[in-house]
mmCIF file of C-alpha atoms and ligand atoms in Angstrom:
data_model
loop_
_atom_site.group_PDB
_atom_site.id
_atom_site.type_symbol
_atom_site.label_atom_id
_atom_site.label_comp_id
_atom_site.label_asym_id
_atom_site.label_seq_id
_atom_site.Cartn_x
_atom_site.Cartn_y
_atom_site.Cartn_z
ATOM 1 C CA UNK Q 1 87.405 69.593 163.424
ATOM 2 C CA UNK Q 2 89.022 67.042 166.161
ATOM 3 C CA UNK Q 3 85.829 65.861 168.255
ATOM 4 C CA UNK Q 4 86.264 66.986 172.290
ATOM 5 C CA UNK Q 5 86.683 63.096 172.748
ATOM 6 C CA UNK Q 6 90.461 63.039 171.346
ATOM 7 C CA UNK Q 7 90.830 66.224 173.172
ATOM 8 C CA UNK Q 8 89.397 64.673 176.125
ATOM 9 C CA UNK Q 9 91.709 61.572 175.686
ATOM 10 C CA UNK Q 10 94.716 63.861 175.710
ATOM 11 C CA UNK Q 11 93.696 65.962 178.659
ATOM 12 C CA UNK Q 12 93.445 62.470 180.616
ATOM 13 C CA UNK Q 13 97.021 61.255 178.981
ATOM 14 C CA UNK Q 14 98.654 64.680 180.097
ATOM 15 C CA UNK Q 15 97.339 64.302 183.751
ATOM 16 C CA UNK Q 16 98.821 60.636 183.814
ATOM 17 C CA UNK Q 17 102.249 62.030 182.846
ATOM 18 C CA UNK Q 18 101.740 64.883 185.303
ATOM 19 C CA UNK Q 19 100.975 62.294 188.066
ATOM 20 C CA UNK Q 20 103.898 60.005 186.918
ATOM 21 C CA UNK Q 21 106.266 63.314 186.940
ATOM 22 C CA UNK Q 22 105.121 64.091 190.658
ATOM 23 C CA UNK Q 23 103.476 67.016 188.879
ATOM 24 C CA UNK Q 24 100.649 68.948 191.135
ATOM 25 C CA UNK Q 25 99.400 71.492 188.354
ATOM 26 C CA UNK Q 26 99.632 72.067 184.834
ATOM 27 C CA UNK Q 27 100.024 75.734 183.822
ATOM 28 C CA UNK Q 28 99.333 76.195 180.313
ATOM 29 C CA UNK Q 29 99.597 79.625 178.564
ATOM 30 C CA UNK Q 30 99.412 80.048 174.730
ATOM 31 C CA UNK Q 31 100.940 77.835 172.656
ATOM 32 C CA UNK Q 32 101.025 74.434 171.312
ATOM 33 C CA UNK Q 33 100.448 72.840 174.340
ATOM 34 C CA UNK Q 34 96.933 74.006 175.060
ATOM 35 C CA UNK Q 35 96.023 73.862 171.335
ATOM 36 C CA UNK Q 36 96.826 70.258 171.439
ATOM 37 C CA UNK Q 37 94.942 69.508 174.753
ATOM 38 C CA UNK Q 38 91.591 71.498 174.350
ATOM 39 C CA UNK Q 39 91.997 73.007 170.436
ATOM 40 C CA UNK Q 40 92.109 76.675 171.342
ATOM 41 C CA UNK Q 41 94.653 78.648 169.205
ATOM 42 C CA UNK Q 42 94.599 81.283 172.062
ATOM 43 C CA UNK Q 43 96.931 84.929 171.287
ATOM 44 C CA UNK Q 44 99.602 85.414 173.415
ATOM 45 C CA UNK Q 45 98.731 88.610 175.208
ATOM 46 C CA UNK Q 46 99.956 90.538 178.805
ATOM 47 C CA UNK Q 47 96.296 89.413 180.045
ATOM 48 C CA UNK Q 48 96.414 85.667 181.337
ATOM 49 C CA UNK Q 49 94.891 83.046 179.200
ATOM 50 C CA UNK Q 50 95.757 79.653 181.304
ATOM 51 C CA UNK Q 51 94.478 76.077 180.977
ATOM 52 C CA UNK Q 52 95.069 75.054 184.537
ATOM 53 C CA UNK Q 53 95.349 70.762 185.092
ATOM 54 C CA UNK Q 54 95.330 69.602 188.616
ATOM 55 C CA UNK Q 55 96.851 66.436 188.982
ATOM 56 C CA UNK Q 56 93.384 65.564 190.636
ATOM 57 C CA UNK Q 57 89.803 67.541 189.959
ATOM 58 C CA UNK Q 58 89.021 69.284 186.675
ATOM 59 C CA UNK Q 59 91.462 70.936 184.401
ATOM 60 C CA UNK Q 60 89.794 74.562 184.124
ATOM 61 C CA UNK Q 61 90.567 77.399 181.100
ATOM 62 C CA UNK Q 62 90.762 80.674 182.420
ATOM 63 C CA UNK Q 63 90.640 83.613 180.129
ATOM 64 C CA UNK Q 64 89.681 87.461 179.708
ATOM 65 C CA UNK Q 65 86.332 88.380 179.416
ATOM 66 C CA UNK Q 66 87.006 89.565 176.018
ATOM 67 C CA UNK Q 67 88.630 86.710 174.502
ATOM 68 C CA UNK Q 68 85.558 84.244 175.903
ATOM 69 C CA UNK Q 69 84.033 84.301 172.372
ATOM 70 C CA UNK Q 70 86.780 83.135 170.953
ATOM 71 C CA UNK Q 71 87.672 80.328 173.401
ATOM 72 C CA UNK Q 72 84.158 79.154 172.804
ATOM 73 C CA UNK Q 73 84.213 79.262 168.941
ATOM 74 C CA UNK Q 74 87.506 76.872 169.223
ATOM 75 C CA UNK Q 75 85.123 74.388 170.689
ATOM 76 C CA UNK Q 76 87.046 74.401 174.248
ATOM 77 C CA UNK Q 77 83.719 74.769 176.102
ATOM 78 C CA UNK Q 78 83.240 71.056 175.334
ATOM 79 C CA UNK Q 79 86.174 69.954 176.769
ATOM 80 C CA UNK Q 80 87.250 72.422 179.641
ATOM 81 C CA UNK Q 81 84.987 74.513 181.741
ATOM 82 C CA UNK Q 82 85.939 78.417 180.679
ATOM 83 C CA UNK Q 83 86.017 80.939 183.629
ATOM 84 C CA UNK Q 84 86.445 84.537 182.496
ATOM 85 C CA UNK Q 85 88.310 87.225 184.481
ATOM 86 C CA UNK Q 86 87.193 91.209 184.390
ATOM 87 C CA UNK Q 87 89.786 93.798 183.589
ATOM 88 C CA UNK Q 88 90.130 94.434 187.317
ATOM 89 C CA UNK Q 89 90.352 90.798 188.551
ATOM 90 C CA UNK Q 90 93.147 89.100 189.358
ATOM 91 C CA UNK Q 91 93.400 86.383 187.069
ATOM 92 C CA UNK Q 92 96.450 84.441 188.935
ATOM 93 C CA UNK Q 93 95.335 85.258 192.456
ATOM 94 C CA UNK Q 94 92.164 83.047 190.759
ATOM 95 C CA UNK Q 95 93.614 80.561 189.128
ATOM 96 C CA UNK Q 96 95.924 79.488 192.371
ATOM 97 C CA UNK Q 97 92.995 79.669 194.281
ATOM 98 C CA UNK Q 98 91.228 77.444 191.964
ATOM 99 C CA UNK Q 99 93.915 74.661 191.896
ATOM 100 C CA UNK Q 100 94.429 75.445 195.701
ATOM 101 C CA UNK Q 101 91.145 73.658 195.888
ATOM 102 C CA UNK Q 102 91.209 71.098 193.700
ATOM 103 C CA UNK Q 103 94.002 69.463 195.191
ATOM 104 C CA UNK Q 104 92.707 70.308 199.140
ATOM 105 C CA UNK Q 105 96.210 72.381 199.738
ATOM 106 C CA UNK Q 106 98.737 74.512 197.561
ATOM 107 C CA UNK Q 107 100.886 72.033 195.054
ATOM 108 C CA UNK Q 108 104.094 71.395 195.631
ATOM 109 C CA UNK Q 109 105.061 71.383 192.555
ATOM 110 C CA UNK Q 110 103.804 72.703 189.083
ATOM 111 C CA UNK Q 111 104.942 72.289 185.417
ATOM 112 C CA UNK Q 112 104.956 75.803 183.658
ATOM 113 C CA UNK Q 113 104.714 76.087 179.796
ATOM 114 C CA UNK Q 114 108.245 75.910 178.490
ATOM 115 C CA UNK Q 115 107.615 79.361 176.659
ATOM 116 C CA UNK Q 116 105.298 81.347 179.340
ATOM 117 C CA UNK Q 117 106.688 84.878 179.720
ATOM 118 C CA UNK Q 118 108.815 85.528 182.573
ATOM 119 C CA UNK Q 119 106.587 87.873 184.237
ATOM 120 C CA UNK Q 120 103.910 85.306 184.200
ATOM 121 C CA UNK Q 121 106.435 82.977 185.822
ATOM 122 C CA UNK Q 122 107.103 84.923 188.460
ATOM 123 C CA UNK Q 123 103.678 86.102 189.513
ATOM 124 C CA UNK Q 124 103.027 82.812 189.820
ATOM 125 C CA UNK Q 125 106.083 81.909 192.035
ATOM 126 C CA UNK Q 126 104.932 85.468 194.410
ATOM 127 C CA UNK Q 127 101.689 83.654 194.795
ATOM 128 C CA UNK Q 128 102.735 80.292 195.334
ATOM 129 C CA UNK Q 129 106.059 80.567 196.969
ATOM 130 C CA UNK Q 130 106.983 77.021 198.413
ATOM 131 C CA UNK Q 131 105.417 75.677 195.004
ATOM 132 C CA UNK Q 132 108.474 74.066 192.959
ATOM 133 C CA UNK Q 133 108.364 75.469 189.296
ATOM 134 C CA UNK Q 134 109.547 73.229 186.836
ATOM 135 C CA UNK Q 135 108.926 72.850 182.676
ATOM 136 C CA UNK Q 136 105.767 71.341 181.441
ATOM 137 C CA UNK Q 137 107.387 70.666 178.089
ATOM 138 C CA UNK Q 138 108.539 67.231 178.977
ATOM 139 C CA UNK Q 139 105.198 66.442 180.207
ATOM 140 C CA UNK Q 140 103.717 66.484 176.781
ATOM 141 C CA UNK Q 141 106.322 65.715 175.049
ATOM 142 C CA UNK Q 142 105.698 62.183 175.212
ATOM 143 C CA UNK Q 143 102.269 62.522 174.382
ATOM 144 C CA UNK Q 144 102.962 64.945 171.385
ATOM 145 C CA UNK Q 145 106.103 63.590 169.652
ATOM 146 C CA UNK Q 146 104.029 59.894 168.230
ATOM 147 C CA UNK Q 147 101.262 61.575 165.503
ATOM 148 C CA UNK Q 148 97.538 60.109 165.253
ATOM 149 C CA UNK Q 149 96.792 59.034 161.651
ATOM 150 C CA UNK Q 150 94.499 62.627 161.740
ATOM 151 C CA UNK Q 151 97.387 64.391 163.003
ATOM 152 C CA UNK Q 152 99.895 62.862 160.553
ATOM 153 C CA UNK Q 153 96.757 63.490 157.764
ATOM 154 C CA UNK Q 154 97.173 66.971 158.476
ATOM 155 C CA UNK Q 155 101.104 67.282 157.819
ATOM 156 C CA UNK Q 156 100.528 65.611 154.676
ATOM 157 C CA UNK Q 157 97.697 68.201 153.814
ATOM 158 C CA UNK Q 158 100.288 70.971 155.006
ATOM 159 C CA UNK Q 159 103.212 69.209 152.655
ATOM 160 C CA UNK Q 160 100.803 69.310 150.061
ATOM 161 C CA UNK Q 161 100.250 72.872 150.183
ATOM 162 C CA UNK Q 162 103.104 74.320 150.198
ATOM 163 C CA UNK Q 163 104.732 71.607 147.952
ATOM 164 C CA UNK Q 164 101.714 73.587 145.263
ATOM 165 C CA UNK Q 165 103.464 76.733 146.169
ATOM 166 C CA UNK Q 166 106.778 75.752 145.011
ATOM 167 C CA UNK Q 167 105.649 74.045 142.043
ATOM 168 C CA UNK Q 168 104.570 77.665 140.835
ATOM 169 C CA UNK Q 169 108.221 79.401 141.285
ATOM 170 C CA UNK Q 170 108.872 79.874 137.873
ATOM 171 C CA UNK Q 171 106.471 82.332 137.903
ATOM 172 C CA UNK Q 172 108.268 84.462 140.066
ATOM 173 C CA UNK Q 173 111.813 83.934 140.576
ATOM 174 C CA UNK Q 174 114.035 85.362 137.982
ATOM 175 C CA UNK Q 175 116.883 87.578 137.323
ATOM 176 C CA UNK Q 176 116.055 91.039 137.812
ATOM 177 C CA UNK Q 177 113.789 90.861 140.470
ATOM 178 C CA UNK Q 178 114.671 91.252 144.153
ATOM 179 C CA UNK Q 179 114.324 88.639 147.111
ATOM 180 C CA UNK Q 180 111.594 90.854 148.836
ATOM 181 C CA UNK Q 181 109.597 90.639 145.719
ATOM 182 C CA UNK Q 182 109.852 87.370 145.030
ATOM 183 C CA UNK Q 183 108.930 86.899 148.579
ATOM 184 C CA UNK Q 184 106.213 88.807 148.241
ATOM 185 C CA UNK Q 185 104.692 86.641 145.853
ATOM 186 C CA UNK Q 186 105.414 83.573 147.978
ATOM 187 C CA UNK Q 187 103.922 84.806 150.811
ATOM 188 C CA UNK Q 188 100.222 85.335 148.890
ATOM 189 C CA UNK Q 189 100.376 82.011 147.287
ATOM 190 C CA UNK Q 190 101.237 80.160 150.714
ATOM 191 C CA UNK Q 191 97.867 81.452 152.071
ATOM 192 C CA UNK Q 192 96.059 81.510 148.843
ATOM 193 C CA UNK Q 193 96.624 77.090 149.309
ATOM 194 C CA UNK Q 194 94.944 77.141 152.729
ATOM 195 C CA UNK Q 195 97.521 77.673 155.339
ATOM 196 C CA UNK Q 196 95.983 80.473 157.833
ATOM 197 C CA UNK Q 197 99.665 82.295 158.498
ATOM 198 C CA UNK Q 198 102.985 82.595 156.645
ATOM 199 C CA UNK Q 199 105.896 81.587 159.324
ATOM 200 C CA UNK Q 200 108.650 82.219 157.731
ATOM 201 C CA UNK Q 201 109.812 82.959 153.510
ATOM 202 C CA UNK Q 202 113.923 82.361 153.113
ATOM 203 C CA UNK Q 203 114.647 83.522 149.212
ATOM 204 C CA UNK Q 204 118.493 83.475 149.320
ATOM 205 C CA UNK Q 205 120.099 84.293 146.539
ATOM 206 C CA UNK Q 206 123.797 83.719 145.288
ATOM 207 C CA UNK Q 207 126.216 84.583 148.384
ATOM 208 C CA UNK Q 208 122.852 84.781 150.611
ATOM 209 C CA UNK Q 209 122.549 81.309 150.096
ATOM 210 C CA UNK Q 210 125.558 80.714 151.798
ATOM 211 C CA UNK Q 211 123.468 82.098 154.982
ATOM 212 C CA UNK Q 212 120.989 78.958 156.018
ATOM 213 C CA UNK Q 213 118.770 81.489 158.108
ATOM 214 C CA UNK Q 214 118.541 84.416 155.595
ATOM 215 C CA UNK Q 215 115.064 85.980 155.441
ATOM 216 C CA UNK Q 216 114.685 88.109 152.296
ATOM 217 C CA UNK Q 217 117.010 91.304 150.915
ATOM 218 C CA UNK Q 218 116.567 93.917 148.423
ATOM 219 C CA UNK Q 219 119.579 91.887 146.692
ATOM 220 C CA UNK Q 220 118.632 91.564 142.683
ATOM 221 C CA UNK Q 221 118.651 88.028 141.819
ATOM 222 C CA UNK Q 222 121.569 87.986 138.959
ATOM 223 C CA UNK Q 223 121.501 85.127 136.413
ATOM 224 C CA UNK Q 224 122.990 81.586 136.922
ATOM 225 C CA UNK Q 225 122.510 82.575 141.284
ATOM 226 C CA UNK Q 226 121.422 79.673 143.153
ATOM 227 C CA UNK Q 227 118.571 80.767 145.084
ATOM 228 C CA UNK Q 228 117.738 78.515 148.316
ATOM 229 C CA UNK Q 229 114.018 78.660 148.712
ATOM 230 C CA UNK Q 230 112.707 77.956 152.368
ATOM 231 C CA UNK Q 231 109.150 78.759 153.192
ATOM 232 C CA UNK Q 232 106.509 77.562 155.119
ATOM 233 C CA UNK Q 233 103.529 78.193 157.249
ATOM 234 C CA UNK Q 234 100.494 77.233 159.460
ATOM 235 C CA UNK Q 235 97.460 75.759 158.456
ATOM 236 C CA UNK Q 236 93.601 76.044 159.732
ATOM 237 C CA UNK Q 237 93.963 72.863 161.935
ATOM 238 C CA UNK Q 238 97.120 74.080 163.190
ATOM 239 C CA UNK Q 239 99.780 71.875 162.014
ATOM 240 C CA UNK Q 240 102.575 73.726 160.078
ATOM 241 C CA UNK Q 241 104.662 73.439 156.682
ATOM 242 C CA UNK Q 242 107.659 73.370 155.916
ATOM 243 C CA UNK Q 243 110.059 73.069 152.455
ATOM 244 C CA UNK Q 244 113.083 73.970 150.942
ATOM 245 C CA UNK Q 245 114.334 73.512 147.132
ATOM 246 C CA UNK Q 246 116.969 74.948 145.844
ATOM 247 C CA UNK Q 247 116.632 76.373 142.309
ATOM 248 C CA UNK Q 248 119.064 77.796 139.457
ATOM 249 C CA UNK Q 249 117.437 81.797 138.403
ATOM 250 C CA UNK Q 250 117.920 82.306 134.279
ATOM 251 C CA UNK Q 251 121.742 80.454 133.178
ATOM 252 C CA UNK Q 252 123.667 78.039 134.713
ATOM 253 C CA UNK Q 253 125.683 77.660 137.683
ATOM 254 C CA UNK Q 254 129.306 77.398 138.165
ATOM 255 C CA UNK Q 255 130.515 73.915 138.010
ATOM 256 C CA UNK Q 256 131.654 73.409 141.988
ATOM 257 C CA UNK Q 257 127.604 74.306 142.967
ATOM 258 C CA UNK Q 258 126.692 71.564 140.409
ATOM 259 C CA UNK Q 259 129.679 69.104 141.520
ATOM 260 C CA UNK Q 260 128.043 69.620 145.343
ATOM 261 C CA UNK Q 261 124.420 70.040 144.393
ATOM 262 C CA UNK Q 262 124.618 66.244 143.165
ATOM 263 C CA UNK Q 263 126.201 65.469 146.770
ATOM 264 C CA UNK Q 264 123.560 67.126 148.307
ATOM 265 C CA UNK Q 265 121.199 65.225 146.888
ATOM 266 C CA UNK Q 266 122.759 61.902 147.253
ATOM 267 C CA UNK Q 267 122.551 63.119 151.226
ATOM 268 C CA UNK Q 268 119.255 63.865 151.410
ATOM 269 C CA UNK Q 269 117.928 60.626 149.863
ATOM 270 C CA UNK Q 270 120.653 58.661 151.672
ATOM 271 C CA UNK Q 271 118.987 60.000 154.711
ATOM 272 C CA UNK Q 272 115.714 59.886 154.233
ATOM 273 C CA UNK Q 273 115.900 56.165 153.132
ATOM 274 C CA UNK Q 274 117.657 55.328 156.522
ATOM 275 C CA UNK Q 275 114.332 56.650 158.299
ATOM 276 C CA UNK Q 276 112.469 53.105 159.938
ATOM 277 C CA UNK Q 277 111.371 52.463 163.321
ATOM 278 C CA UNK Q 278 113.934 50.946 165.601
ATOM 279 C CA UNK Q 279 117.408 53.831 164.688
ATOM 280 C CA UNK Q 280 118.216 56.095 166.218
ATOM 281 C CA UNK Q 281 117.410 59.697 165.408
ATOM 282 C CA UNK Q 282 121.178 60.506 165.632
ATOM 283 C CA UNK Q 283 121.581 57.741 162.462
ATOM 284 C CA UNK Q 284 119.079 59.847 159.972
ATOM 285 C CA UNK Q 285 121.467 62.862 160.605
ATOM 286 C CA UNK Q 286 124.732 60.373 160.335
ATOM 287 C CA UNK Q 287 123.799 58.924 157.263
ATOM 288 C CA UNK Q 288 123.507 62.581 155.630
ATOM 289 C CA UNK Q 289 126.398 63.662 156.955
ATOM 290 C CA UNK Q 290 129.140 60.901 155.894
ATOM 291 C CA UNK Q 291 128.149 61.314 152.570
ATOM 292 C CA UNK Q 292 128.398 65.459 152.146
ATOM 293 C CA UNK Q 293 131.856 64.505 154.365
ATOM 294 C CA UNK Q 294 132.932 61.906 151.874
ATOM 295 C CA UNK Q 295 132.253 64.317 149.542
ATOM 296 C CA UNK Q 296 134.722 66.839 150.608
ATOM 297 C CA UNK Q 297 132.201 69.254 152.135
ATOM 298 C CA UNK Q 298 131.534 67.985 155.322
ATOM 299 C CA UNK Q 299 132.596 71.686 157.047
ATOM 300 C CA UNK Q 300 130.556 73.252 155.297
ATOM 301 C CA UNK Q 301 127.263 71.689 156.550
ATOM 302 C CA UNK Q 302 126.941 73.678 159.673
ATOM 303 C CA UNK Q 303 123.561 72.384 161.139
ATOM 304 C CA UNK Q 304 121.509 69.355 162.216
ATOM 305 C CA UNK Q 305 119.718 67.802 159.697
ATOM 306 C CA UNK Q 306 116.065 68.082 160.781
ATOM 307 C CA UNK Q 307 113.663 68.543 163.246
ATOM 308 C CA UNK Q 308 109.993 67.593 165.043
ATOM 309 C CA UNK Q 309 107.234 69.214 163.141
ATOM 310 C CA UNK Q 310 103.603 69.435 163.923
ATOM 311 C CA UNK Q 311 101.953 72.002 165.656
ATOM 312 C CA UNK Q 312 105.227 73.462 166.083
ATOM 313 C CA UNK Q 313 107.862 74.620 163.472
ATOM 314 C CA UNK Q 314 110.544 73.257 165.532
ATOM 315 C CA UNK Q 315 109.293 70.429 168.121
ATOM 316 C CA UNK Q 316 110.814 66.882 169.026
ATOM 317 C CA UNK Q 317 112.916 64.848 167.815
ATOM 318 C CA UNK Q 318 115.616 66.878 166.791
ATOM 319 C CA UNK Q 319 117.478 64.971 164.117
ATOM 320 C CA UNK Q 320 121.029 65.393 165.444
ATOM 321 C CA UNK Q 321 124.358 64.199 166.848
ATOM 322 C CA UNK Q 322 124.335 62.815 170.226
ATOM 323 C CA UNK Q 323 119.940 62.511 170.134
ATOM 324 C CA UNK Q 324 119.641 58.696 170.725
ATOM 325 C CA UNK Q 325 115.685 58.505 170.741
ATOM 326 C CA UNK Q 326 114.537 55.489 168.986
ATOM 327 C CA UNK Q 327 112.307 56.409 166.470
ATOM 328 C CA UNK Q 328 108.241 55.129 166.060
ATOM 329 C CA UNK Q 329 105.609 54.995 163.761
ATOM 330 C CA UNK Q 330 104.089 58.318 163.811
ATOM 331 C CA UNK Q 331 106.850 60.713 164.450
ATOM 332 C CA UNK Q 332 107.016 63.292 161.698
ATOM 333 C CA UNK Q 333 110.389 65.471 161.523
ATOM 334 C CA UNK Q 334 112.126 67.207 158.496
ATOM 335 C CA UNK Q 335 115.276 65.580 156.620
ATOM 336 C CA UNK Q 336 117.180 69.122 155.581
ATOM 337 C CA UNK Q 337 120.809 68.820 154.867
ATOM 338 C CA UNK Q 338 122.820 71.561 153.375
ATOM 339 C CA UNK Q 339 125.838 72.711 152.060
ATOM 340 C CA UNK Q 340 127.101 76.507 152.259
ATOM 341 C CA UNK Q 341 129.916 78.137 151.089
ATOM 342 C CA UNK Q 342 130.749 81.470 152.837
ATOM 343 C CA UNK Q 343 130.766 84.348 149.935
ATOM 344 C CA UNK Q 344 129.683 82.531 147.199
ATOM 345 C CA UNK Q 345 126.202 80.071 147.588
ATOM 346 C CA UNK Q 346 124.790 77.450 149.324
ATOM 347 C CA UNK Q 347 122.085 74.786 148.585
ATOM 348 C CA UNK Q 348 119.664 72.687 150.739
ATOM 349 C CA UNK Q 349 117.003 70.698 150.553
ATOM 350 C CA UNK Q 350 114.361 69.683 152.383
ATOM 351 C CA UNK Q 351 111.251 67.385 153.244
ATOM 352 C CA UNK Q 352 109.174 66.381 155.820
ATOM 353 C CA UNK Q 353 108.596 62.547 156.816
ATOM 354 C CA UNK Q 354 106.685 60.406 158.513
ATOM 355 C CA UNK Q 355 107.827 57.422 160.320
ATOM 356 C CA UNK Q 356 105.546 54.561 159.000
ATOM 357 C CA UNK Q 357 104.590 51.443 160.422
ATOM 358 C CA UNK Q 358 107.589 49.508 158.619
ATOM 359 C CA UNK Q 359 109.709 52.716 156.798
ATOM 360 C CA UNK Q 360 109.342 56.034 156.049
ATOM 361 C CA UNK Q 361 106.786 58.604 153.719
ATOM 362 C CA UNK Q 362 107.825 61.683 152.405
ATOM 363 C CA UNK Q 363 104.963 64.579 152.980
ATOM 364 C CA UNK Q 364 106.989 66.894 150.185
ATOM 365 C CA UNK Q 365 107.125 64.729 147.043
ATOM 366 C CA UNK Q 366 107.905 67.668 144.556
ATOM 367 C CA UNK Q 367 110.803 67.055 142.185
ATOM 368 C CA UNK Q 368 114.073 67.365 143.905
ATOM 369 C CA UNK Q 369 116.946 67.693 141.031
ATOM 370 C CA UNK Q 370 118.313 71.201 140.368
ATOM 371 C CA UNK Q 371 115.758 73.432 138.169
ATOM 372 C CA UNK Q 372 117.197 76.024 136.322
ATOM 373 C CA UNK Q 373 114.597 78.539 135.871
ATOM 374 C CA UNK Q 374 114.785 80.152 132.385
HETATM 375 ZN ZN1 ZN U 401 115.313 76.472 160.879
HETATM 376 ZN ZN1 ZN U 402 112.724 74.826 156.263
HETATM 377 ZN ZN1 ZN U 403 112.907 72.875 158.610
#
């Protein structure tokens, strides 16, 4: 478990950036942002759960009476102080009153958690209405998008897992079966390996494939389909999984998905071995896309290569044309190019890195050439 001290550490960094950002007030609901700043994985719910950060005083977590327990099993109590609210209280009324004293006046302006609900939004605009709203995300981004070893320790322990889930797909991909089931399958193994939730399971097979954000289908895998296998999840400590290999089910493949499966692959390393500190994020995604251009198939790869991962899925930097953030040691992001051909299959393949000290270390090391699954 991370001691309060880091948690502490980060609290302290977050008010800095607040104060740097002319930021009054921190208004954190749910999500990765509170997680990261006091470890509480709190649910999203219609009653407010808010860590509230003056730019001066102490932060405070306010929560509902019933979800104290939990608040104080994550270990929060050690680095916030917790104030409950009653059904019949009103928990924003409190909370603006709180910061309303901390900072000897109303703030002028507060950062709001990029993903609060609307309705939580606004109540808090009704109650403070000459307080400027703006985004907290950029706030912590700073703070959130350069990994501690621990943190980075815990991607690799996430790449680990669910690279142990793929290595077991022959056991349950094959012709005859449908996506769903297969899926099925995946979905027990991912939490059997330690991550606490399944996020998402992509099992597309044969003209699926051609679809990069296909879930699952009651489509029966048919032999020789490419089937693009995308899963990951969230572990214990939070920080999430994510890989995709692309396998052959039972036969082989027609010739043009083995002709641009060896492009594909080319890309991806290409890529990857471009990661070092000093370029540009925007270079990682050029140097996989020139070669799947030069290649012949450069319309048909339709996304960005990769994104931010840590306690987020989907977090900064965003490996894609036009982002010119330099990257550092400690940023950890996926490298996930693809190649999809509308009606028949598509292919991708993906891993997550780290950027090290003087290069780059891939958290998914399973095998990467095209297995045919007899
Ligand atoms: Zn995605
Ligand atoms: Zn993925
Ligand atoms: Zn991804």
């Amino acid at each position: 478990m991370t001691s309060p001290d880091v948690f502490s550490a980060r609290l302290q960094r977050a008010v800095d950036s607040a104060r740097r950002s002319d930021i009054d007030v921190l208004l954190l609901t749910p999500g990765a942002d509170l997680r990261y700043l006091v470890g509480y994985d709190a649910l999203p719910l219609e009653r407010l759960t808010c860590l509230a950060v003056p730019a001066h005083g102490e932060p405070v977590l306010v929560v509902p009476l019933l979800e104290r327990f939990a608040a104080e099993a994550s270990g929060a109590g050690a680095v916030v102080k917790i104030v409950t609210h009653e059904e019949t209280d009103d928990a924003f009324a409190m909370t603006a009153a709180m910061m309303r004293d901390a900072l000897n006046g109303a703030p002028s302006r507060v950062g709001i958690a990029d993903r609060m609900w609307a309705e939580q939004v606004l109540r808090f605009r009704t109650l403070m209405p000459d307080t400027e709203q703006v985004t907290a995300g950029g706030v912590l981004r700073d703070l959130r998008v350069r990994k501690t070893a621990d943190e980075v320790d815990g991607l690799r322990r996430a790449g680990a897992a669910i690279d142990a889930v793929h290595s077991r797909m022959g056991e349950w991909l094959r012709p005859g079966r449908t996506e769903s089931e297969v899926g099925r399958d995946i979905a027990q193994a991912i939490t059997d390996v330690g991550h606490a939730h399944v996020n998402f399971i992509i099992v597309a097979s044969g003209p699926n494939g051609a679809s990069p954000h296909h879930h699952t289908s009651d489509r029966v895998i048919e032999p020789g389909d490419p089937v693009v296998v995308d899963i990951g999840g969230t572990m214990r400590d939070g920080y999430c999984s994510d890989c995709t290999r692309t396998y052959v089910a039972g036969g082989a493949p027609d010739d043009e998905f083995a002709r641009y499966y060896a492009i594909l692959l080319d890309a991806q390393k290409q890529s990857c071995e471009s990661v070092r500190p000093g370029v540009t994020a925007e270079s990682v995604d050029a140097a996989a896309r020139e070669i799947i251009a030069t290649g012949g198939y450069g319309d048909f790869f339709v996304h960005r290569t990769g994104h931010g991962i840590g306690l987020e899925e989907h977090e900064e930097p965003y490996i894609v044309v036009g982002n010119d953030t330099v990257l550092e040691p400690g940023m950890c992001f996926s490298i996930e190019p693809g190649i999809y051909l509308p009606g028949r299959h598509g292919a991708r393949i993906e891993d997550i890195v780290v950027v090290t000290d003087d290069g780059v270390e891939r958290l998914d090391t399973i095998d990467r050439d095209l297995v045919v699954i007899a």
